[in-house]
Coordinates of C-alpha atoms and ligand atoms in Angstrom, one line a residue:
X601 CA -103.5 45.0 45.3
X602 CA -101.3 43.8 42.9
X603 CA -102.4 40.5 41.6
X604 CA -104.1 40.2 38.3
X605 CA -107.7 40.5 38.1
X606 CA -109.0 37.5 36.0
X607 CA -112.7 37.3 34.9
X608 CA -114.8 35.1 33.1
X609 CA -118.4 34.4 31.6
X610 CA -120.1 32.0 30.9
X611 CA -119.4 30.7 27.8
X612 CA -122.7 30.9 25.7
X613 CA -123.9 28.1 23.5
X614 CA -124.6 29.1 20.0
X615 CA -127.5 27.5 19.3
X616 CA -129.5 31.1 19.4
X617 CA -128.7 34.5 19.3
X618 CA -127.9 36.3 22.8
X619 CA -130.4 37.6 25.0
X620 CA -130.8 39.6 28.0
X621 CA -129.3 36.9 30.4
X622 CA -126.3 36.8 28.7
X623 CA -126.4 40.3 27.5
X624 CA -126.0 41.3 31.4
X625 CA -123.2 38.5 33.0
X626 CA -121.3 40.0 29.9
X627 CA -121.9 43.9 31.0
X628 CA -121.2 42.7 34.7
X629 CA -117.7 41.0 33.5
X630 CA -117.2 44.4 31.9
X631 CA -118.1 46.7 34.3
X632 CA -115.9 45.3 37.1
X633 CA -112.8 44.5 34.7
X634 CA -113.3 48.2 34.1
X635 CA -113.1 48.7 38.0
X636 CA -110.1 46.7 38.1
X637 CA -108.7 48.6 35.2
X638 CA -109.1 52.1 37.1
X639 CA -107.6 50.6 40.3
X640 CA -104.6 50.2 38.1
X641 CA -104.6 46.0 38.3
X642 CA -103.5 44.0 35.0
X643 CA -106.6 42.8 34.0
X644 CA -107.8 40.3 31.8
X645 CA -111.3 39.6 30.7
X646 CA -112.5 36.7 28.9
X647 CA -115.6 35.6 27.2
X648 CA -116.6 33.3 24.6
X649 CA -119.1 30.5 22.5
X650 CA -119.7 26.9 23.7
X651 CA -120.3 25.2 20.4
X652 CA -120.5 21.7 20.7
X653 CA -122.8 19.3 21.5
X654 CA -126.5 18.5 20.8
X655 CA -127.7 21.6 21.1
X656 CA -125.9 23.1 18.5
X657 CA -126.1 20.3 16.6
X658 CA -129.9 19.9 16.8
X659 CA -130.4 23.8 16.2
X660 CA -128.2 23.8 13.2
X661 CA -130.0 20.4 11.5
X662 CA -133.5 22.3 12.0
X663 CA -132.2 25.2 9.5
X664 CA -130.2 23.1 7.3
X665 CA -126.7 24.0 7.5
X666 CA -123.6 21.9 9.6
X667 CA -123.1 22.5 13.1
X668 CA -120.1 24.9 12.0
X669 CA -122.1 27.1 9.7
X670 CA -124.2 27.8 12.4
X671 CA -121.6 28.6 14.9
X672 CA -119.9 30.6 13.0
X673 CA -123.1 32.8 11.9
X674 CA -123.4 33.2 15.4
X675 CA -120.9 33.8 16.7
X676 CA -120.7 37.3 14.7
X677 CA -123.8 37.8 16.2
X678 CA -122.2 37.5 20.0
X679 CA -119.3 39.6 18.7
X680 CA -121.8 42.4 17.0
X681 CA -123.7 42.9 20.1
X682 CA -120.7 42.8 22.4
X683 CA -119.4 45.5 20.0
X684 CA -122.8 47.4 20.1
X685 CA -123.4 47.2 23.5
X686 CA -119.9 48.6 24.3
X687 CA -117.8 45.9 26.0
X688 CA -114.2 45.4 25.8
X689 CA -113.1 41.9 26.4
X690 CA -109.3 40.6 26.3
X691 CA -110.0 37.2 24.4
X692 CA -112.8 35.8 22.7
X693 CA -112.3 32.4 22.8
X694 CA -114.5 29.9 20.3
X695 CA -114.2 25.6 21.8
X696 CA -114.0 24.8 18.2
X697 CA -110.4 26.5 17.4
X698 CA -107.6 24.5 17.2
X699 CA -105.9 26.0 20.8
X700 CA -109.0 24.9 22.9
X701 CA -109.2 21.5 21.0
X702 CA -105.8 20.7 21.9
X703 CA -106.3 21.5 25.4
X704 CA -108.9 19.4 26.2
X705 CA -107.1 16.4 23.7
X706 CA -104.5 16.6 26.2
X707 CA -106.0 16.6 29.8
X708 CA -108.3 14.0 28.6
X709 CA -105.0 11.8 27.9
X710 CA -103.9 13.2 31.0
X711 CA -106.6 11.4 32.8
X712 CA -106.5 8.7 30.8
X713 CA -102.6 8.0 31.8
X714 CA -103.5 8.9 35.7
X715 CA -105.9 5.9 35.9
X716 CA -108.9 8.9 36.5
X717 CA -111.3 8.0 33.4
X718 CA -112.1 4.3 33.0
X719 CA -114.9 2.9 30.4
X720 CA -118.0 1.4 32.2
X721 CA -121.8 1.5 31.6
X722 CA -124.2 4.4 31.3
X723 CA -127.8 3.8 31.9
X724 CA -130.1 6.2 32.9
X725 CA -132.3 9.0 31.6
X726 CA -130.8 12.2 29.3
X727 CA -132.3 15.7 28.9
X728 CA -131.5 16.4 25.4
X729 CA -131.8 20.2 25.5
X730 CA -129.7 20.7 28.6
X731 CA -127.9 17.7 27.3
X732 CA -127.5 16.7 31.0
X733 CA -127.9 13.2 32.7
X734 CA -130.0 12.2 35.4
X735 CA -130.9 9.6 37.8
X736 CA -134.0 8.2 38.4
X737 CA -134.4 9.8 41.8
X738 CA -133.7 13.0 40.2
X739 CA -136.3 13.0 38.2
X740 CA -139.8 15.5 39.0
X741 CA -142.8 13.5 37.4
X742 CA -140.2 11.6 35.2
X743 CA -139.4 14.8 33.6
X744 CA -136.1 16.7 33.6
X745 CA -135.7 18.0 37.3
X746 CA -133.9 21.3 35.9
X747 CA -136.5 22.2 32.7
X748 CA -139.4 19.9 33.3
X749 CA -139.2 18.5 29.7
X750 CA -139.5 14.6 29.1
X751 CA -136.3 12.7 29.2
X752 CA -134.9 9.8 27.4
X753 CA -133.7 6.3 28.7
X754 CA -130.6 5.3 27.4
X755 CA -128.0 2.5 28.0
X756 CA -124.6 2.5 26.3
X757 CA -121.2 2.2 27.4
X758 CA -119.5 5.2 27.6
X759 CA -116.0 6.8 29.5
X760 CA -116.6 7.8 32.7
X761 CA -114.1 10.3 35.2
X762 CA -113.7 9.4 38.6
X763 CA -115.5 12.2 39.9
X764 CA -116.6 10.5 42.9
X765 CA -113.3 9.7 44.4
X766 CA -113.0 13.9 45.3
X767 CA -116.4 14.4 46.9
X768 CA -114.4 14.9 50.8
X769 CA -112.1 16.5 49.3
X770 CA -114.3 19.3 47.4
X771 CA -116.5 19.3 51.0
X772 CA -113.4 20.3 52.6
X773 CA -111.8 22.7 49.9
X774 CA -115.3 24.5 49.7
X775 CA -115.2 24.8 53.8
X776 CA -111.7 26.2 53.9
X777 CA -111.8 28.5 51.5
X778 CA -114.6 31.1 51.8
X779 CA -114.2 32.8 48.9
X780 CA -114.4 29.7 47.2
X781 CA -118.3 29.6 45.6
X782 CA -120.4 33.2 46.6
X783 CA -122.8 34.1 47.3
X784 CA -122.9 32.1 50.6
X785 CA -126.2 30.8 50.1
X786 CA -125.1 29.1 46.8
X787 CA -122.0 27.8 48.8
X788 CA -124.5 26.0 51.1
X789 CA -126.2 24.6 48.2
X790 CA -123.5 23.1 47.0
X791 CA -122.5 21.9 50.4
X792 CA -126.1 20.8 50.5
X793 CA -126.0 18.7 47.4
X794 CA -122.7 17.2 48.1
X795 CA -124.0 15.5 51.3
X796 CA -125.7 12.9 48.9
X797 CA -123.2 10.7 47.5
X798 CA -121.4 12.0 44.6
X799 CA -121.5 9.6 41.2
X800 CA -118.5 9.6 38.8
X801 CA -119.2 11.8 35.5
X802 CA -120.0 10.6 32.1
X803 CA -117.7 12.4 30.1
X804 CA -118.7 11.0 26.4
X805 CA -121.2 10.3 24.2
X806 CA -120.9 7.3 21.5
X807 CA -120.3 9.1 17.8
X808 CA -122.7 7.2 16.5
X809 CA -125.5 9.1 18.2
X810 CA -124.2 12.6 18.1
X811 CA -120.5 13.2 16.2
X812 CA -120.3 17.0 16.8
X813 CA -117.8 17.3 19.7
X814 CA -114.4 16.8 20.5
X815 CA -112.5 13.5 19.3
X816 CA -111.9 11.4 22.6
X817 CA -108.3 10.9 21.9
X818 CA -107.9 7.5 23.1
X819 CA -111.5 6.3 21.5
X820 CA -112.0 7.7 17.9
X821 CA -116.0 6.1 18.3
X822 CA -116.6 8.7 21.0
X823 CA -116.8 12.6 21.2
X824 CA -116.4 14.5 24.6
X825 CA -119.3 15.5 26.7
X826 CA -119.5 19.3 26.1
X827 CA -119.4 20.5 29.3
X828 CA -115.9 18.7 30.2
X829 CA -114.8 20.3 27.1
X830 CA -116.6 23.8 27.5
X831 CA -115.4 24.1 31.3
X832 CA -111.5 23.6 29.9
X833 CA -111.8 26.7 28.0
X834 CA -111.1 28.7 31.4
X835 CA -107.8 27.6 31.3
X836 CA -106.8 27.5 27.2
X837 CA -107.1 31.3 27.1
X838 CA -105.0 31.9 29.8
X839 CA -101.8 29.8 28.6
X840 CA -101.8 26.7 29.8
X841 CA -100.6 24.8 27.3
X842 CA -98.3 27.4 25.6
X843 CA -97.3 30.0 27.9
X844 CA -96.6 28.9 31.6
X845 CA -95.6 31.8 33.1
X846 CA -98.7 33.6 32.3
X847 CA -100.8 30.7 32.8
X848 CA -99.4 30.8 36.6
X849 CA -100.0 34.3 37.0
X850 CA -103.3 35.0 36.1
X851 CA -104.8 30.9 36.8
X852 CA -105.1 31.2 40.9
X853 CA -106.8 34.7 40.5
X854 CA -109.8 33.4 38.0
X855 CA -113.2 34.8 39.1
X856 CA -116.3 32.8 36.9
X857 CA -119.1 35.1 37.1
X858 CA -121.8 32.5 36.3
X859 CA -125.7 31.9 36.5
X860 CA -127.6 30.1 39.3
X861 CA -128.6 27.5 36.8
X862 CA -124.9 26.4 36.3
X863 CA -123.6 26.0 39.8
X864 CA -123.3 22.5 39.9
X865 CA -121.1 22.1 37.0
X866 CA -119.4 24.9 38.1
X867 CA -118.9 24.1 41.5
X868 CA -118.7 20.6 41.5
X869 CA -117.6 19.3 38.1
X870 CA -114.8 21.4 37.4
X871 CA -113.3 21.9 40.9
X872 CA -113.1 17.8 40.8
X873 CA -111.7 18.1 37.1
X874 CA -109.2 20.7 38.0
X875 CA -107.8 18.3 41.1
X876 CA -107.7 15.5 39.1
X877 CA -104.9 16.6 36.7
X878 CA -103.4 18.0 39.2
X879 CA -104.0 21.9 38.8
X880 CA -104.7 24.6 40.6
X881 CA -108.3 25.6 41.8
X882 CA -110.1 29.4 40.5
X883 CA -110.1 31.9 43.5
X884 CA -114.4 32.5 43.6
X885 CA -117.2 30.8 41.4
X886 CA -119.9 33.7 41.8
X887 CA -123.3 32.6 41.2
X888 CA -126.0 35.8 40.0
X889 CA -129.5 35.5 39.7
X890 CA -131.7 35.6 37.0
X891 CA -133.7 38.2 35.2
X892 CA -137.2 37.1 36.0
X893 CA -140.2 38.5 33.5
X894 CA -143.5 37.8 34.5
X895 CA -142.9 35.5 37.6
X896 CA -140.6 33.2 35.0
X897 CA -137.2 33.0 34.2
X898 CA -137.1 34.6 30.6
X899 CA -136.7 32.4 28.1
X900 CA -137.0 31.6 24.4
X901 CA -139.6 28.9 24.6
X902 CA -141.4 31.1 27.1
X903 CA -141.4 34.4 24.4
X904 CA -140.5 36.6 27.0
X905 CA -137.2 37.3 26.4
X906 CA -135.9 41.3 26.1
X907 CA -133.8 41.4 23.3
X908 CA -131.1 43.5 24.5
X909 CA -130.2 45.4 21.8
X910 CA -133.8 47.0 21.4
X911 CA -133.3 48.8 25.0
X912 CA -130.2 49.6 24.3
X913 CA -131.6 51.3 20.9
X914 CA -134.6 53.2 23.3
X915 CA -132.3 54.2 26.1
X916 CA -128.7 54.6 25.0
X917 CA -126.2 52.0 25.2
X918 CA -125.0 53.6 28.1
X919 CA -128.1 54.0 30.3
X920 CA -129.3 50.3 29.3
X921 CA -125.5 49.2 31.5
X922 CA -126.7 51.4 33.9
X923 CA -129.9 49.9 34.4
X924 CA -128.6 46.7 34.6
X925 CA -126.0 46.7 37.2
X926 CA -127.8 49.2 39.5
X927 CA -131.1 47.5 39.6
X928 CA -129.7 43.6 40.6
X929 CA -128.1 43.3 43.8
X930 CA -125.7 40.9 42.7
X931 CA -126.9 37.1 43.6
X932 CA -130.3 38.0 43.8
X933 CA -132.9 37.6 41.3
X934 CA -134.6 40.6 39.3
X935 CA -137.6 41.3 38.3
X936 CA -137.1 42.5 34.8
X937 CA -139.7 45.5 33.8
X938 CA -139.2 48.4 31.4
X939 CA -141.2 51.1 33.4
X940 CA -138.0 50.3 36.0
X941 CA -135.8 51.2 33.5
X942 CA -137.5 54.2 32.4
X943 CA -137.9 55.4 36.4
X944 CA -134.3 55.0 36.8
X945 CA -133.4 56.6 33.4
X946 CA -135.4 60.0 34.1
X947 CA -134.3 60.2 38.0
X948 CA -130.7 59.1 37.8
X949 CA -129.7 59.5 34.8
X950 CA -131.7 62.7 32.7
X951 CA -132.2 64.4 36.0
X952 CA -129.4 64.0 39.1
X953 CA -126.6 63.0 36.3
X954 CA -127.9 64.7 33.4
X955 CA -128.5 68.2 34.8
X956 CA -126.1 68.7 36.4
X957 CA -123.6 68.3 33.2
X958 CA -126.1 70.9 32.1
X959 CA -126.4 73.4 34.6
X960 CA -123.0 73.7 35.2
X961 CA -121.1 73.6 31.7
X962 CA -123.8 76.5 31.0
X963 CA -122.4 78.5 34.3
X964 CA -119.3 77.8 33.1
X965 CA -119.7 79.1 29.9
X966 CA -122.1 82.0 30.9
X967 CA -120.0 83.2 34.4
X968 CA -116.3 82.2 33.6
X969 CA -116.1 82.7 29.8
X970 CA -116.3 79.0 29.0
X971 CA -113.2 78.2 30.8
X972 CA -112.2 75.8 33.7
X973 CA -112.0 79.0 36.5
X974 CA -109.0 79.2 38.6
X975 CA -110.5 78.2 42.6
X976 CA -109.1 80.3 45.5
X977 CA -109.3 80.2 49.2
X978 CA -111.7 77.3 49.8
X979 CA -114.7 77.6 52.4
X980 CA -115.8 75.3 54.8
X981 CA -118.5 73.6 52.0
X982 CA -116.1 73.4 49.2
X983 CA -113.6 71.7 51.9
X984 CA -115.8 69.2 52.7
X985 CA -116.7 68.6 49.2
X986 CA -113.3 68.0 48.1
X987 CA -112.6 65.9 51.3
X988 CA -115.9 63.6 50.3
X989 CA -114.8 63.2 46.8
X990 CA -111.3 62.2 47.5
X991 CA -112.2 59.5 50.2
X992 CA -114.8 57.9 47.3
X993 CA -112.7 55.9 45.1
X994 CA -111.6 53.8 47.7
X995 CA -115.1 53.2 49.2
X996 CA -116.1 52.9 45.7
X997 CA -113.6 50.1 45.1
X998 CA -113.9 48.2 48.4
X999 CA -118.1 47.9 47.5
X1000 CA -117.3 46.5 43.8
X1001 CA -114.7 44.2 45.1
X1002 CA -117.4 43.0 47.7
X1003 CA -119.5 42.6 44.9
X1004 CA -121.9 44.8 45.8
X1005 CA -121.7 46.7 42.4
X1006 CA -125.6 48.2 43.1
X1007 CA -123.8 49.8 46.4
X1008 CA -120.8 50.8 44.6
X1009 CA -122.7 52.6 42.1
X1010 CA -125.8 54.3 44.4
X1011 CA -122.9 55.8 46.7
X1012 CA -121.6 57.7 43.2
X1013 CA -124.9 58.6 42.7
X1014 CA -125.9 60.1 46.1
X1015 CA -122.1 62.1 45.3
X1016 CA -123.7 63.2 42.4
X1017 CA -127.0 64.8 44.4
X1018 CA -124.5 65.7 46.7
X1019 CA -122.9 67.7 43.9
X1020 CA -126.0 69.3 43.0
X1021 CA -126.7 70.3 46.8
X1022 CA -123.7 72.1 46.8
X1023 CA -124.1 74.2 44.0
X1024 CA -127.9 74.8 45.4
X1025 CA -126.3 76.2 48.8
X1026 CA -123.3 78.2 47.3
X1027 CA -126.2 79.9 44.3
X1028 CA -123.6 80.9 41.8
X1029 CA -125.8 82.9 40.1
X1030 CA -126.3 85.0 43.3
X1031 CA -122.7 85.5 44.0
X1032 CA -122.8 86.6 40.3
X1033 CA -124.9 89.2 40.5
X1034 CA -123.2 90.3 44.0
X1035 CA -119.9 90.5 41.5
X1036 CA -118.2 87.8 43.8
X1037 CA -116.4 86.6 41.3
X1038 CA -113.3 85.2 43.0
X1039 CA -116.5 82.6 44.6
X1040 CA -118.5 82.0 41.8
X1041 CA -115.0 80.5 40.2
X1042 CA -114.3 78.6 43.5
X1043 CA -117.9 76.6 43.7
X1044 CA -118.0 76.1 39.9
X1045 CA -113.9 74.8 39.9
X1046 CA -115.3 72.3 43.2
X1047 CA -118.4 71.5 42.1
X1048 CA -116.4 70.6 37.8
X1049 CA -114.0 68.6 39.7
X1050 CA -116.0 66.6 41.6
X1051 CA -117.9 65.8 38.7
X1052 CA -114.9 64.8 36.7
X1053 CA -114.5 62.3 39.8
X1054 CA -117.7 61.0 39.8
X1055 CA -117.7 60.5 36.1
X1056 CA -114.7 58.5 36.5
X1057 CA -115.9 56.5 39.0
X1058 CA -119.1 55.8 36.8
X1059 CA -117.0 55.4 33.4
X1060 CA -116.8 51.5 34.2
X1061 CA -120.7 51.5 33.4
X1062 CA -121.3 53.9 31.2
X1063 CA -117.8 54.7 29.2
X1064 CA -119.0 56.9 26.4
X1065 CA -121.1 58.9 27.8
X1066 CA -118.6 60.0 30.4
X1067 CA -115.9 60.5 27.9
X1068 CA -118.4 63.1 26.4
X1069 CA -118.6 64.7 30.1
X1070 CA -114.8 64.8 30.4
X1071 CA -114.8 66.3 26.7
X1072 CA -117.2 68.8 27.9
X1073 CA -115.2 69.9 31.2
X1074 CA -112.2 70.4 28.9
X1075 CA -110.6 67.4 30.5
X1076 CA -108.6 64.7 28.7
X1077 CA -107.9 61.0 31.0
X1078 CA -104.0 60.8 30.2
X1079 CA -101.6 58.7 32.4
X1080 CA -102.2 56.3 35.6
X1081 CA -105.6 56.2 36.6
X1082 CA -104.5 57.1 40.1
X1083 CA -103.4 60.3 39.1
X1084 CA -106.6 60.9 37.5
X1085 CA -108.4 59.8 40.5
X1086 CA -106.4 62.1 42.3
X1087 CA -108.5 65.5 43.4
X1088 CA -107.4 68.7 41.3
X1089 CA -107.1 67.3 37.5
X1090 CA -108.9 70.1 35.6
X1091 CA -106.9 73.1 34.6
X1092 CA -108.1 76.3 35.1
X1093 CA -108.5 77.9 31.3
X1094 CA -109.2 74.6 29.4
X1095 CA -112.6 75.2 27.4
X1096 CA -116.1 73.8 28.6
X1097 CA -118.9 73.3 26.1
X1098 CA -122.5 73.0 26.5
X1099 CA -123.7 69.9 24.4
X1100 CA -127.4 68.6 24.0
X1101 CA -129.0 66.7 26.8
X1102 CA -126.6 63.6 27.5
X1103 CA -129.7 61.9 28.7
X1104 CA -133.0 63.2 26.8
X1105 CA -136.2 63.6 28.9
X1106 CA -137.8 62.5 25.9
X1107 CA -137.5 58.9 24.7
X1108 CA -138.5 57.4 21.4
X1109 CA -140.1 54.3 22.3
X1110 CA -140.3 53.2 18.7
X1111 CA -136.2 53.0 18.5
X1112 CA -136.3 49.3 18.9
Ligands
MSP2533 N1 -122.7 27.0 27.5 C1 -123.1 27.0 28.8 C2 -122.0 27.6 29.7 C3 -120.7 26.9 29.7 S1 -119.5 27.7 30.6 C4 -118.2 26.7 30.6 C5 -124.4 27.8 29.0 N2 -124.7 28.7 28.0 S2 -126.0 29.5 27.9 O1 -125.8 30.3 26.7 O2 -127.2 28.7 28.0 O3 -126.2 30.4 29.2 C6 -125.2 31.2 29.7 C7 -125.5 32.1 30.8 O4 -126.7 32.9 30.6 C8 -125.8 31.3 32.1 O5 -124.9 31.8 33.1 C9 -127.2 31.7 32.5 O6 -127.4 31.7 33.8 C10 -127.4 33.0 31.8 N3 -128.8 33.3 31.7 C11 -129.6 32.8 30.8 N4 -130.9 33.3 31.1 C12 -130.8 34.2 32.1 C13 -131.7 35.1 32.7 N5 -132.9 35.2 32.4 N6 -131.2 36.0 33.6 C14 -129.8 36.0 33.9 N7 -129.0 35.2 33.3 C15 -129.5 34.0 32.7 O7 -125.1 27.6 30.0

């Protein structure tokens, strides 16, 4: 597999700090650009702010600074909790700097040239917080059909793209390729919603009503709609005005990790947007669900949003990842709830994971003089051991690139039990006492290396913590990482150390 691997969120509007919904795509985009990483694919990982439009604009009138001011304050706050909550993007990109600006001033003039944006008359109803249009059939009680607030009726001419004139031809891109929009349940929504007929797409708004946006270059008394401008930035990180070659590479192999609640613009709006300046489409739009709390997705105006950064402060940066991408099967929705988290912490993590660091750095320390022991003649048990540990990467892989991450990551933790069997059956600490020595180095070199695997395999998730099992083994990651997820890395006579607890049974609640 030798294609770039190309990921994306969302890009998150900065009208409020980040929660847990966008605390998680982020960690997800992580986690499997980490996978990517250790399956030794270029990799590039992309995230960002969204900072136009009314939102914004609104949020930073209420407290009295410009629409800038308040981006830029938050945006530290995005980059601070990325920072904190260990992710390692490739390019943060912001819609307000000069190489995203310039991108969307061109294909706008693009379109403009092609005949594909023409000005005609907008009437109809607007959502002002999801700063989205709607028709009167869309409507649910006259209120916004996607947050249930009133709307407003406006009429004004405004530019409009000819979205309308690609509906067969999405149809029939979405039906030939698969892989297009996933899960295949959101696919059939889509298909669903495009067998009503698709309208064109108002694609500005009058700067006389709202002037924080992007110049329409051939109309100074209009800004752009911030979604046409916020969708473009998939393609200004990756080159496509400055650097071609690049841009060709990693383009085709773009997969948006997105929420439910922006599949249409997503799936419809930019697929159309893309064809109509005559570029290339991304290789999967994949839809996730939503972290539900209390029967509702969480949100601000509801207070029940879990500020992200408190878990993280309760459980460890590390085990907060953990939680988060093994308790979602990707798609679905999740019911958000912190005993889950602290069930999961003490079983997986402070007990299978946890003690076995524990247990066997002390028997390393205690039975081999704190030194990685030299294996001999392998039995039947370490044989299969070393036989189930080297055929895991790869089923590891193939269950993340399926995007069944809560699979991937389950199958490294039975491994992990299944480590912790093994030592149960062989009983070092038997064949100690018989003075079987050449064993007792044999289990305890199997059962070290097979833990170095599994930690490798679970680095994408949670990458400090395993760094401090690899210190502890006496192991340092050098050169391709399929070398190092080759069987037989450690060296006998490095030194093992016994640290604290890398997950504490006992958890200060008040660390939020
Ligand atoms: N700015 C747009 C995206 C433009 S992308 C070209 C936007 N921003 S957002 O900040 O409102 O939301 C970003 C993401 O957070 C969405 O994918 C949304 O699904 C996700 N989440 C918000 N609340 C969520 C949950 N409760 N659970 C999971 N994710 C949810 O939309």
């Amino acid at each position: 597999m030798n294609e770039p691997f190309y990921i994306t969120t969302p890009i998150y509007y900065v009208n409020d700090e980040p929660h847990l919904g966008h605390a998680y795509t982020t960690i997800l985009a992580d986690v499997l650009a980490g996978y990517a990483r250790l399956q030794g694919r270029e990799t590039f990982f992309l995230t960002g702010t969204d900072e136009h439009g009314q939102k914004v604009h609104d949020a930073a009138q209420r407290r009295g600074i410009s629409p800038q001011e308040q981006a830029d304050e938050m945006v530290l706050r995005f980059e601070q909790t990325w920072q904190r909550l260990h992710i390692r993007y490739d390019d943060f990109i912001r819609t307000t700097e000069a190489r995203h600006v310039s991108v969307v001033d061109t294909v706008l003039q693009k379109l403009w040239d092609k005949g594909e944006i023409y000005l005609g008359e907008y009437e109809g109803w607007y959502c002002v917080p999801d700063e989205r249009y709607w028709t009167e059939k869309d409507l649910v009680d006259g209120n916004c059909p996607a947050c249930g607030r009133p709307v407003e009726r406006i009429a004004e001419p405004n530019y409009f793209f000819k979205m309308s004139a690609y509906q067969q031809w999405l149809i029939d891109y979405i039906i030939s390729h698969p892989d297009f929009i996933r899960p295949d349940y959101r696919r059939n929504e889509v298909l669903g919603f495009l067998r009503q007929p698709l309208g064109d797409l108002c694609i500005s708004r009058p700067v006389s009503r709202l002037n924080w946006g992007i110049p329409i270059p051939f109309d100074h008394d209009y800004i752009t709609y911030v979604w046409f401008d916020a969708l473009l930035n998939y393609i200004t990180a990756t080159g496509y005005l400055n650097d071609q070659d690049r841009f060709s590479s990693l383009w085709p192999n773009a997969l948006h990790l997105i929420g439910k609640d922006i599949l249409t613009t997503h799936s419809v709006y930019w697929p159309t947007m893309l064809q109509a300046a005559g570029l290339s489409q991304p290789k999967t739009i994949f839809a996730h669900g939503w972290w539900i709390s209390r029967g509702t997705k969480m949100s601000k105006s509801l207070a029940n949003v879990v500020k992200p950064l408190d878990l993280a402060n309760v459980y460890g940066v590390d085990a907060f990842r953990y939680f988060l991408m093994s308790d979602m099967t990707l798609g679905r929705d999740a019911d958000f709830n912190e005993e889950r988290v602290a069930v999961r912490y003490q079983s997986d993590l402070a007990n299978d994971l946890g003690n076995l660091v524990h247990r066997l750095t002390n028997m390393i320390v205690r039975y081999c003089d704190g030194s990685t022991p030299t294996p001999s003649k392998p039995s039947l048990e370490d044989d299969a051991l070393k036989l189930h540990f080297t055929g895991l990467p790869q089923s590891v892989f193939e269950l993340v690139e399926a995007l069944s991450l809560n699979e991937g990551l389950e199958l490294v933790m039975t491994s992990v039990r299944e480590i912790n069997r093994y030592i149960e059956q062989a009983a070092p600490w038997s064949l100690y006492k018989e003075g079987n020595f050449l064993r007792v180095n044999t289990v305890l070199y199997h059962a070290a290396e097979a833990l170095r695997m599994a930690s490798l395999l679970l680095q994408p998730v949670m990458p400090e913590q395993m760094k401090e099992i690899y210190r502890r083994l006496g192991w340092q990651p050098d050169g391709a990482y399929v070398d190092q997820l080759a069987w037989g890395q450690l060296r006998p006579g490095s030194a093992v150390t016994v640290g604290a607890p890398l997950f504490p049974r006992e958890i200060n609640l008040e660390a939020r």
